PDB file of C-alpha atoms in Angstrom:
ATOM      1  CA  MET A 129       0.000   0.000   0.000  1.00 53.00           C
ATOM      2  CA  ALA A 130       1.384   3.387  -0.945  1.00 61.00           C
ATOM      3  CA  ALA A 131       2.174   5.865   1.810  1.00 64.00           C
ATOM      4  CA  SER A 132      -0.531   8.289   0.709  1.00 67.00           C
ATOM      5  CA  SER A 133      -3.073   5.479   0.555  1.00 84.00           C
ATOM      6  CA  ARG A 134      -2.069   4.304   4.024  1.00 87.00           C
ATOM      7  CA  ALA A 135      -2.424   7.815   5.421  1.00 91.00           C
ATOM      8  CA  GLN A 136      -5.795   8.154   3.715  1.00 91.00           C
ATOM      9  CA  VAL A 137      -7.009   4.867   5.248  1.00 93.00           C
ATOM     10  CA  LEU A 138      -5.771   5.833   8.723  1.00 94.00           C
ATOM     11  CA  ASP A 139      -7.461   9.246   8.491  1.00 95.00           C
ATOM     12  CA  LEU A 140     -10.683   7.562   7.461  1.00 96.00           C
ATOM     13  CA  TYR A 141     -10.386   5.047  10.315  1.00 96.00           C
ATOM     14  CA  ARG A 142      -9.860   7.802  12.876  1.00 96.00           C
ATOM     15  CA  ALA A 143     -12.721   9.881  11.449  1.00 96.00           C
ATOM     16  CA  MET A 144     -15.104   6.937  11.636  1.00 96.00           C
ATOM     17  CA  LEU A 145     -14.144   6.147  15.229  1.00 96.00           C
ATOM     18  CA  ARG A 146     -14.347   9.793  16.252  1.00 95.00           C
ATOM     19  CA  GLU A 147     -17.751  10.279  14.638  1.00 95.00           C
ATOM     20  CA  SER A 148     -19.206   7.048  16.034  1.00 94.00           C
ATOM     21  CA  LYS A 149     -18.405   8.168  19.578  1.00 92.00           C
ATOM     22  CA  TYR A 150     -21.088  10.856  19.155  1.00 92.00           C
ATOM     23  CA  PHE A 151     -23.936   8.314  19.081  1.00 90.00           C
ATOM     24  CA  SER A 152     -26.177   9.163  21.995  1.00 86.00           C
ATOM     25  CA  ALA A 153     -27.310   5.556  22.491  1.00 85.00           C
ATOM     26  CA  TYR A 154     -24.771   3.382  24.293  1.00 86.00           C
ATOM     27  CA  ASN A 155     -25.576   0.241  22.300  1.00 88.00           C
ATOM     28  CA  TYR A 156     -25.214   1.984  18.927  1.00 89.00           C
ATOM     29  CA  ARG A 157     -21.998   3.628  20.043  1.00 91.00           C
ATOM     30  CA  THR A 158     -20.321   0.429  21.228  1.00 93.00           C
ATOM     31  CA  TYR A 159     -21.556  -1.541  18.214  1.00 94.00           C
ATOM     32  CA  ALA A 160     -20.259   1.060  15.762  1.00 95.00           C
ATOM     33  CA  VAL A 161     -16.822   1.229  17.372  1.00 95.00           C
ATOM     34  CA  ARG A 162     -16.554  -2.562  17.500  1.00 96.00           C
ATOM     35  CA  ARG A 163     -17.743  -2.979  13.907  1.00 95.00           C
ATOM     36  CA  ILE A 164     -15.331  -0.335  12.563  1.00 96.00           C
ATOM     37  CA  ARG A 165     -12.365  -1.918  14.338  1.00 96.00           C
ATOM     38  CA  ASP A 166     -13.312  -5.404  13.165  1.00 96.00           C
ATOM     39  CA  ALA A 167     -13.797  -4.308   9.546  1.00 95.00           C
ATOM     40  CA  PHE A 168     -10.453  -2.533   9.366  1.00 95.00           C
ATOM     41  CA  ARG A 169      -8.644  -5.461  11.018  1.00 95.00           C
ATOM     42  CA  GLU A 170     -10.310  -7.879   8.628  1.00 95.00           C
ATOM     43  CA  ASN A 171      -9.038  -5.942   5.607  1.00 93.00           C
ATOM     44  CA  LYS A 172      -5.598  -4.922   6.870  1.00 90.00           C
ATOM     45  CA  ASN A 173      -3.771  -7.427   4.646  1.00 93.00           C
ATOM     46  CA  VAL A 174      -5.394  -6.372   1.371  1.00 91.00           C
ATOM     47  CA  LYS A 175      -2.678  -5.515  -1.164  1.00 91.00           C
ATOM     48  CA  ASP A 176      -4.623  -4.974  -4.392  1.00 91.00           C
ATOM     49  CA  PRO A 177      -4.852  -1.193  -5.082  1.00 90.00           C
ATOM     50  CA  VAL A 178      -8.211  -1.558  -6.843  1.00 93.00           C
ATOM     51  CA  GLU A 179      -9.698  -3.451  -3.924  1.00 93.00           C
ATOM     52  CA  ILE A 180      -8.210  -0.966  -1.462  1.00 92.00           C
ATOM     53  CA  GLN A 181      -9.819   1.907  -3.346  1.00 92.00           C
ATOM     54  CA  ALA A 182     -13.166   0.086  -3.373  1.00 94.00           C
ATOM     55  CA  LEU A 183     -12.921  -0.453   0.393  1.00 93.00           C
ATOM     56  CA  VAL A 184     -11.970   3.205   0.937  1.00 94.00           C
ATOM     57  CA  ASN A 185     -14.989   4.324  -1.104  1.00 95.00           C
ATOM     58  CA  LYS A 186     -17.259   2.022   0.924  1.00 95.00           C
ATOM     59  CA  ALA A 187     -15.791   3.385   4.173  1.00 95.00           C
ATOM     60  CA  ARG A 188     -16.456   6.965   3.002  1.00 95.00           C
ATOM     61  CA  ARG A 189     -20.087   6.069   2.302  1.00 97.00           C
ATOM     62  CA  ASP A 190     -20.301   4.419   5.726  1.00 96.00           C
ATOM     63  CA  LEU A 191     -18.828   7.533   7.347  1.00 96.00           C
ATOM     64  CA  GLY A 192     -21.600   9.585   5.747  1.00 96.00           C
ATOM     65  CA  ILE A 193     -24.168   7.127   7.086  1.00 95.00           C
ATOM     66  CA  ILE A 194     -22.659   7.323  10.577  1.00 95.00           C
ATOM     67  CA  ARG A 195     -22.806  11.129  10.479  1.00 95.00           C
ATOM     68  CA  ARG A 196     -26.463  11.115   9.411  1.00 95.00           C
ATOM     69  CA  GLN A 197     -27.400   8.540  12.025  1.00 92.00           C
ATOM     70  CA  VAL A 198     -25.643  10.523  14.753  1.00 92.00           C
ATOM     71  CA  HIS A 199     -27.675  13.606  13.843  1.00 91.00           C
ATOM     72  CA  ILE A 200     -30.911  11.627  13.789  1.00 90.00           C
ATOM     73  CA  GLY A 201     -30.036   9.998  17.109  1.00 85.00           C
ATOM     74  CA  GLN A 202     -29.402  13.404  18.663  1.00 82.00           C
ATOM     75  CA  MET A 203     -32.819  14.631  17.548  1.00 85.00           C
ATOM     76  CA  TYR A 204     -34.529  11.669  19.251  1.00 82.00           C
ATOM     77  CA  SER A 205     -32.261  11.080  22.211  1.00 71.00           C
ATOM     78  CA  THR A 206     -33.212   8.778  25.062  1.00 74.00           C
ATOM     79  CA  ASP A 207     -32.238   8.492  28.702  1.00 76.00           C
ATOM     80  CA  LYS A 208     -28.830   7.070  29.507  1.00 76.00           C
ATOM     81  CA  LEU A 209     -28.546   3.448  30.512  1.00 75.00           C
ATOM     82  CA  ILE A 210     -27.502   2.444  34.011  1.00 75.00           C
ATOM     83  CA  ILE A 211     -24.147   1.256  32.684  1.00 76.00           C
ATOM     84  CA  GLU A 212     -23.402   4.764  31.395  1.00 73.00           C
ATOM     85  CA  ASN A 213     -24.182   6.499  34.678  1.00 69.00           C
ATOM     86  CA  GLN A 214     -21.690   4.564  36.767  1.00 63.00           C
ATOM     87  CA  GLU A 215     -18.889   6.629  38.188  1.00 59.00           C
ATOM     88  CA  LYS A 216     -15.368   5.343  37.886  1.00 61.00           C
ATOM     89  CA  PRO A 217     -13.883   4.204  41.194  1.00 59.00           C
ATOM     90  CA  ARG A 218     -11.416   6.596  42.753  1.00 60.00           C
ATOM     91  CA  THR A 219      -7.949   5.250  43.274  1.00 58.00           C
TER      92      THR A 219
END
């Protein structure tokens, strides 16, 4: 993978993770983060430039979907789950 392609993929990966952390619902947020990490790990050994470009294009579309879903989720937010309200223990 060329250096510019690698940088492009890493930027896309970070953008997807960053954007998915804005989901207001805990379950959507954790699922999105887990799914993004799994998808990028699954495809980390792809060497074909055409396939890499196809995967990058799909990830860009998915990033757009994540952004739209975050906005929709913020319009119809719900109460936090009990697991989200727990304070971290003091050490």
